[in-house]
């Protein structure tokens, strides 16, 4: 285990190790397979939950969608690969994670075009 | 052609009222866009602005805003869903007063709906997609057929 700085702990201190979340682009999770598996589970639950929902507010407000956002930068390649498969509305999640507020906004409503712009962004930044 | 059993089972009246699948699933458009005659956009008044919505209409999930949105393409509120020759009709569904879905009437009086990102279906009655998911058809609008 490597810490950023020496840790001064009192005797009998309890230490909890948490996975890094919401890190920067260069700090992708070491275990990308587990992130991929978590994305697969959560995105399937999301699709099951939203079913025939038409409200984009409810689609992107679903708890599983929000959990995917909470996975942070390390889930961005998974989202982009999903976008390559079909233009599901991952745009809010991508904006929330990356801080790229303007990508694809000019095509609001046209999910295919919005997905294309995000995929171009992903290729440009080396995520896919 | 029928929906998968898992999908069909989400609507209590769908099978008994009669329907058939009319497209493949797609995220290209939703029921609101489809009722408006658009098959390349997802229409919804989401606050984040990812869906399409008429510029001059408030982005609020209220029946009045949906009626205003359809008014921008020539629809006016009408009293009933019965077939009227020379008119195109749409029905807006709501659950607890909040819009959920829209269907458009076919020339033979049946209805056609896009089910979220799932398939389009042609259904014999408005009741077919009523239930816990979409609630009931509560608002009807019409415009002259072109």
CSV table of C-alpha atoms in Angstrom, one decimal:
chain,number,residue,atom,x,y,z
A,1,UNK,CA,0.0,0.0,0.0
A,2,UNK,CA,1.4,3.4,-0.9
A,3,UNK,CA,0.0,6.6,0.7
A,4,UNK,CA,0.4,10.1,-0.7
A,5,UNK,CA,1.8,11.2,2.6
A,6,UNK,CA,2.9,9.5,5.8
A,7,UNK,CA,0.0,8.8,8.0
A,8,UNK,CA,0.3,9.4,11.7
A,9,UNK,CA,-2.1,7.0,13.4
A,10,UNK,CA,-2.9,6.6,17.0
A,11,UNK,CA,-2.5,3.1,18.5
A,12,UNK,CA,-5.6,0.9,17.8
A,13,UNK,CA,-6.8,3.3,15.1
A,14,UNK,CA,-9.2,1.7,12.7
A,15,UNK,CA,-8.4,2.1,9.0
A,16,UNK,CA,-10.9,1.8,6.2
A,17,UNK,CA,-9.7,1.5,2.6
A,18,UNK,CA,-12.1,2.9,0.1
A,19,UNK,CA,-12.0,2.7,-3.7
A,20,UNK,CA,-11.0,6.0,-5.4
A,21,UNK,CA,-14.1,7.7,-6.8
A,22,UNK,CA,-14.4,10.8,-9.0
A,23,UNK,CA,-10.7,11.0,-9.7
A,24,UNK,CA,-9.1,12.8,-12.5
A,25,UNK,CA,-8.7,11.4,-16.0
A,26,UNK,CA,-5.3,10.1,-15.3
A,27,UNK,CA,-6.4,8.3,-12.2
A,28,UNK,CA,-8.5,5.5,-13.7
A,29,UNK,CA,-9.3,2.7,-11.4
A,30,UNK,CA,-6.7,0.0,-11.3
A,31,UNK,CA,-9.3,-2.7,-11.6
A,32,UNK,CA,-11.1,-1.6,-14.7
A,33,UNK,CA,-12.7,-5.0,-15.1
A,34,UNK,CA,-14.7,-4.4,-11.9
A,35,UNK,CA,-15.8,-1.0,-13.0
A,36,UNK,CA,-16.9,-2.6,-16.3
A,37,UNK,CA,-18.8,-5.3,-14.4
A,38,UNK,CA,-20.4,-2.7,-12.1
A,39,UNK,CA,-21.4,-0.6,-15.2
A,40,UNK,CA,-23.0,-3.7,-16.8
A,41,UNK,CA,-25.0,-4.4,-13.7
A,42,UNK,CA,-26.1,-0.9,-13.1
A,43,UNK,CA,-26.9,-0.1,-16.7
A,44,UNK,CA,-29.0,-3.3,-17.0
A,45,UNK,CA,-30.9,-2.3,-13.8
A,46,UNK,CA,-31.3,1.2,-15.2
A,47,UNK,CA,-32.8,-0.1,-18.5
A,48,UNK,CA,-35.0,-2.5,-16.6
A,49,UNK,CA,-36.2,0.2,-14.3
A,50,UNK,CA,-37.0,2.8,-16.9
A,51,UNK,CA,-38.7,0.3,-19.2
A,52,UNK,CA,-41.0,2.3,-21.6
A,53,UNK,CA,-40.4,5.6,-19.8
A,54,UNK,CA,-40.6,8.6,-22.0
A,55,UNK,CA,-39.7,11.3,-19.4
A,56,UNK,CA,-36.1,12.1,-19.9
A,57,UNK,CA,-36.2,13.6,-16.4
A,58,UNK,CA,-37.1,10.3,-14.9
A,59,UNK,CA,-34.8,8.4,-17.2
A,60,UNK,CA,-31.8,10.4,-16.0
A,61,UNK,CA,-33.0,10.7,-12.5
A,62,UNK,CA,-33.2,7.0,-11.9
A,63,UNK,CA,-31.1,5.9,-9.0
A,64,UNK,CA,-29.0,3.4,-11.0
A,65,UNK,CA,-28.1,6.2,-13.5
A,66,UNK,CA,-27.0,8.3,-10.6
A,67,UNK,CA,-25.0,5.5,-9.2
A,68,UNK,CA,-23.2,5.2,-12.6
A,69,UNK,CA,-22.3,8.9,-12.4
A,70,UNK,CA,-20.9,8.3,-8.9
A,71,UNK,CA,-18.4,5.8,-10.4
A,72,UNK,CA,-16.5,8.9,-11.7
A,73,UNK,CA,-14.0,9.1,-14.5
A,74,UNK,CA,-13.2,5.4,-14.6
A,75,UNK,CA,-16.6,4.6,-16.0
A,76,UNK,CA,-16.3,7.0,-18.9
A,77,UNK,CA,-14.9,4.4,-21.4
A,78,UNK,CA,-17.8,2.1,-20.4
A,79,UNK,CA,-20.4,4.7,-21.1
A,80,UNK,CA,-18.8,5.6,-24.5
A,81,UNK,CA,-18.7,2.0,-25.5
A,82,UNK,CA,-22.4,1.7,-24.6
A,83,UNK,CA,-23.0,4.8,-26.8
A,84,UNK,CA,-21.2,3.1,-29.7
A,85,UNK,CA,-23.8,0.3,-29.3
A,86,UNK,CA,-26.9,2.6,-29.2
A,87,UNK,CA,-27.5,6.3,-28.5
A,88,UNK,CA,-29.0,6.0,-25.1
A,89,UNK,CA,-29.1,9.3,-23.2
A,90,UNK,CA,-25.8,9.2,-21.3
A,91,UNK,CA,-25.1,12.8,-22.1
A,92,UNK,CA,-26.0,14.2,-18.6
A,93,UNK,CA,-23.9,11.6,-17.0
A,94,UNK,CA,-20.9,12.4,-19.3
A,95,UNK,CA,-21.3,16.1,-18.6
A,96,UNK,CA,-21.6,15.5,-14.8
A,97,UNK,CA,-18.4,13.4,-14.7
A,98,UNK,CA,-16.2,15.2,-17.2
A,99,UNK,CA,-17.3,18.8,-16.7
A,100,UNK,CA,-17.5,19.1,-20.4
A,101,UNK,CA,-20.8,21.1,-20.4
A,102,UNK,CA,-21.1,22.0,-24.1
A,103,UNK,CA,-20.3,18.7,-25.9
A,104,UNK,CA,-23.1,17.9,-28.3
A,105,UNK,CA,-25.5,20.4,-26.8
A,106,UNK,CA,-26.2,21.9,-30.2
A,107,UNK,CA,-28.0,18.7,-31.2
A,108,UNK,CA,-30.4,18.5,-28.2
A,109,UNK,CA,-33.1,16.0,-28.9
A,110,UNK,CA,-31.2,14.2,-31.6
A,111,UNK,CA,-29.5,11.4,-29.6
A,112,UNK,CA,-27.7,9.9,-32.6
A,113,UNK,CA,-25.9,13.2,-33.3
A,114,UNK,CA,-25.3,13.9,-29.6
A,115,UNK,CA,-23.8,10.4,-29.3
A,116,UNK,CA,-21.6,11.0,-32.4
A,117,UNK,CA,-20.2,14.2,-30.9
A,118,UNK,CA,-19.4,12.5,-27.6
A,119,UNK,CA,-17.8,9.6,-29.4
A,120,UNK,CA,-15.6,12.0,-31.3
A,121,UNK,CA,-14.7,13.6,-27.9
A,122,UNK,CA,-13.9,10.2,-26.5
A,123,UNK,CA,-11.6,9.3,-29.4
A,124,UNK,CA,-9.9,12.7,-29.2
A,125,UNK,CA,-9.2,12.1,-25.5
A,126,UNK,CA,-8.2,8.5,-25.9
A,127,UNK,CA,-11.1,6.9,-24.0
A,128,UNK,CA,-12.1,4.7,-26.9
B,1,UNK,CA,-46.2,-9.5,-33.9
B,2,UNK,CA,-46.3,-9.2,-30.1
B,3,UNK,CA,-43.9,-7.6,-27.6
B,4,UNK,CA,-41.8,-9.9,-25.4
B,5,UNK,CA,-43.8,-11.3,-22.5
B,6,UNK,CA,-41.9,-9.2,-20.1
B,7,UNK,CA,-42.8,-6.0,-21.9
B,8,UNK,CA,-46.4,-6.9,-22.7
B,9,UNK,CA,-47.0,-7.8,-19.1
B,10,UNK,CA,-46.4,-4.2,-18.0
B,11,UNK,CA,-49.8,-3.1,-19.4
B,12,UNK,CA,-52.8,-4.9,-17.9
B,13,UNK,CA,-55.1,-4.2,-20.9
B,14,UNK,CA,-52.7,-4.4,-23.8
B,15,UNK,CA,-53.2,-7.9,-24.9
B,16,UNK,CA,-57.0,-8.0,-24.3
B,17,UNK,CA,-57.6,-4.7,-26.1
B,18,UNK,CA,-55.4,-5.8,-29.1
B,19,UNK,CA,-52.2,-4.4,-30.5
B,20,UNK,CA,-49.4,-5.2,-32.9
B,21,UNK,CA,-45.7,-4.2,-32.9
B,22,UNK,CA,-44.9,-1.8,-35.7
B,23,UNK,CA,-41.1,-1.1,-35.4
B,24,UNK,CA,-37.8,-2.0,-33.8
B,25,UNK,CA,-36.8,-0.5,-30.4
B,26,UNK,CA,-34.9,2.7,-30.8
B,27,UNK,CA,-33.7,5.8,-28.9
B,28,UNK,CA,-34.1,7.9,-32.0
B,29,UNK,CA,-37.5,9.3,-30.8
B,30,UNK,CA,-40.1,8.9,-28.1
B,31,UNK,CA,-43.9,9.0,-27.9
B,32,UNK,CA,-44.2,12.8,-27.8
B,33,UNK,CA,-42.1,13.3,-30.9
B,34,UNK,CA,-43.8,10.4,-32.6
B,35,UNK,CA,-47.3,11.9,-31.9
B,36,UNK,CA,-46.0,15.2,-33.3
B,37,UNK,CA,-44.8,13.4,-36.5
B,38,UNK,CA,-41.1,13.4,-35.7
B,39,UNK,CA,-39.0,10.2,-35.8
B,40,UNK,CA,-35.6,11.7,-35.4
B,41,UNK,CA,-35.8,13.5,-32.0
B,42,UNK,CA,-36.7,12.8,-28.3
B,43,UNK,CA,-39.2,15.4,-27.1
B,44,UNK,CA,-39.5,16.2,-23.5
B,45,UNK,CA,-39.4,19.3,-21.3
B,46,UNK,CA,-36.4,18.2,-19.2
B,47,UNK,CA,-34.7,20.8,-17.2
B,48,UNK,CA,-31.3,19.8,-18.4
B,49,UNK,CA,-32.1,20.5,-22.0
B,50,UNK,CA,-31.0,17.2,-23.5
B,51,UNK,CA,-34.4,16.6,-25.2
B,52,UNK,CA,-36.0,18.7,-27.9
B,53,UNK,CA,-38.8,21.0,-26.9
B,54,UNK,CA,-40.4,24.0,-28.7
B,55,UNK,CA,-38.4,27.1,-27.8
B,56,UNK,CA,-41.3,29.2,-26.7
B,57,UNK,CA,-42.9,26.6,-24.4
B,58,UNK,CA,-42.0,26.3,-20.8
B,59,UNK,CA,-39.9,23.2,-19.9
B,60,UNK,CA,-42.3,21.9,-17.2
B,61,UNK,CA,-43.9,18.5,-16.9
B,62,UNK,CA,-47.4,19.9,-16.9
B,63,UNK,CA,-50.3,19.1,-19.2
B,64,UNK,CA,-50.7,22.8,-20.1
B,65,UNK,CA,-47.1,22.8,-21.4
B,66,UNK,CA,-47.6,19.7,-23.4
B,67,UNK,CA,-50.8,21.2,-24.9
B,68,UNK,CA,-48.8,24.3,-25.8
B,69,UNK,CA,-46.1,22.2,-27.4
B,70,UNK,CA,-48.6,20.5,-29.6
B,71,UNK,CA,-50.3,23.8,-30.3
B,72,UNK,CA,-47.1,25.0,-31.9
B,73,UNK,CA,-47.7,22.4,-34.7
B,74,UNK,CA,-51.4,23.2,-35.1
B,75,UNK,CA,-53.2,21.0,-32.6
B,76,UNK,CA,-56.1,22.4,-30.5
B,77,UNK,CA,-57.7,20.8,-27.5
B,78,UNK,CA,-60.8,18.9,-28.3
B,79,UNK,CA,-63.5,17.1,-26.2
B,80,UNK,CA,-63.2,13.5,-27.2
B,81,UNK,CA,-61.0,10.9,-28.9
B,82,UNK,CA,-63.6,9.7,-31.4
B,83,UNK,CA,-62.5,9.5,-35.0
B,84,UNK,CA,-63.5,12.7,-36.9
B,85,UNK,CA,-63.0,12.6,-40.7
B,86,UNK,CA,-60.6,15.3,-41.9
B,87,UNK,CA,-58.9,15.6,-38.6
B,88,UNK,CA,-55.7,14.1,-37.0
B,89,UNK,CA,-56.0,13.5,-33.3
B,90,UNK,CA,-53.6,12.8,-30.5
B,91,UNK,CA,-54.2,11.7,-26.9
B,92,UNK,CA,-52.0,12.7,-24.0
B,93,UNK,CA,-51.7,10.4,-21.0
B,94,UNK,CA,-51.1,11.5,-17.4
B,95,UNK,CA,-50.5,9.8,-14.1
B,96,UNK,CA,-51.4,11.8,-11.0
B,97,UNK,CA,-51.7,14.8,-13.3
B,98,UNK,CA,-48.2,14.5,-14.7
B,99,UNK,CA,-47.9,13.8,-18.5
B,100,UNK,CA,-46.4,10.5,-19.3
B,101,UNK,CA,-47.2,9.5,-22.8
B,102,UNK,CA,-48.9,10.4,-26.1
B,103,UNK,CA,-50.5,8.4,-28.9
B,104,UNK,CA,-51.7,9.5,-32.3
B,105,UNK,CA,-54.8,8.3,-34.0
B,106,UNK,CA,-54.6,6.3,-37.2
B,107,UNK,CA,-57.0,7.0,-40.1
B,108,UNK,CA,-59.1,3.9,-39.2
B,109,UNK,CA,-59.6,5.1,-35.6
B,110,UNK,CA,-57.0,2.9,-33.9
B,111,UNK,CA,-54.0,4.4,-32.2
B,112,UNK,CA,-50.2,4.3,-32.6
B,113,UNK,CA,-47.7,4.8,-29.8
B,114,UNK,CA,-44.0,4.7,-29.3
B,115,UNK,CA,-43.2,3.0,-26.0
B,116,UNK,CA,-40.3,5.0,-24.6
B,117,UNK,CA,-37.1,3.6,-26.2
B,118,UNK,CA,-39.0,0.4,-27.0
B,119,UNK,CA,-41.0,-0.4,-30.1
B,120,UNK,CA,-43.9,1.5,-31.8
B,121,UNK,CA,-47.2,-0.3,-31.5
B,122,UNK,CA,-50.6,0.0,-33.1
B,123,UNK,CA,-53.3,-0.5,-30.5
B,124,UNK,CA,-57.0,-0.8,-31.0
B,125,UNK,CA,-58.0,1.5,-28.1
B,126,UNK,CA,-56.5,4.2,-25.8
B,127,UNK,CA,-57.2,1.9,-22.9
B,128,UNK,CA,-54.6,-0.6,-24.2
B,129,UNK,CA,-51.7,1.3,-22.7
B,130,UNK,CA,-53.5,2.7,-19.7
B,131,UNK,CA,-52.4,1.4,-16.3
B,132,UNK,CA,-49.8,2.1,-13.7
B,133,UNK,CA,-47.1,3.2,-16.1
B,134,UNK,CA,-48.8,5.8,-18.2
B,135,UNK,CA,-52.0,6.4,-16.2
B,136,UNK,CA,-54.9,7.4,-18.3
B,137,UNK,CA,-55.5,9.3,-21.6
B,138,UNK,CA,-56.7,12.7,-20.2
B,139,UNK,CA,-56.2,15.2,-22.9
B,140,UNK,CA,-57.2,15.1,-26.6
B,141,UNK,CA,-56.1,17.4,-29.4
B,142,UNK,CA,-56.9,17.6,-33.1
B,143,UNK,CA,-55.8,19.5,-36.2
B,144,UNK,CA,-57.0,19.4,-39.8
B,145,UNK,CA,-55.4,16.6,-41.8
B,146,UNK,CA,-53.2,17.7,-44.6
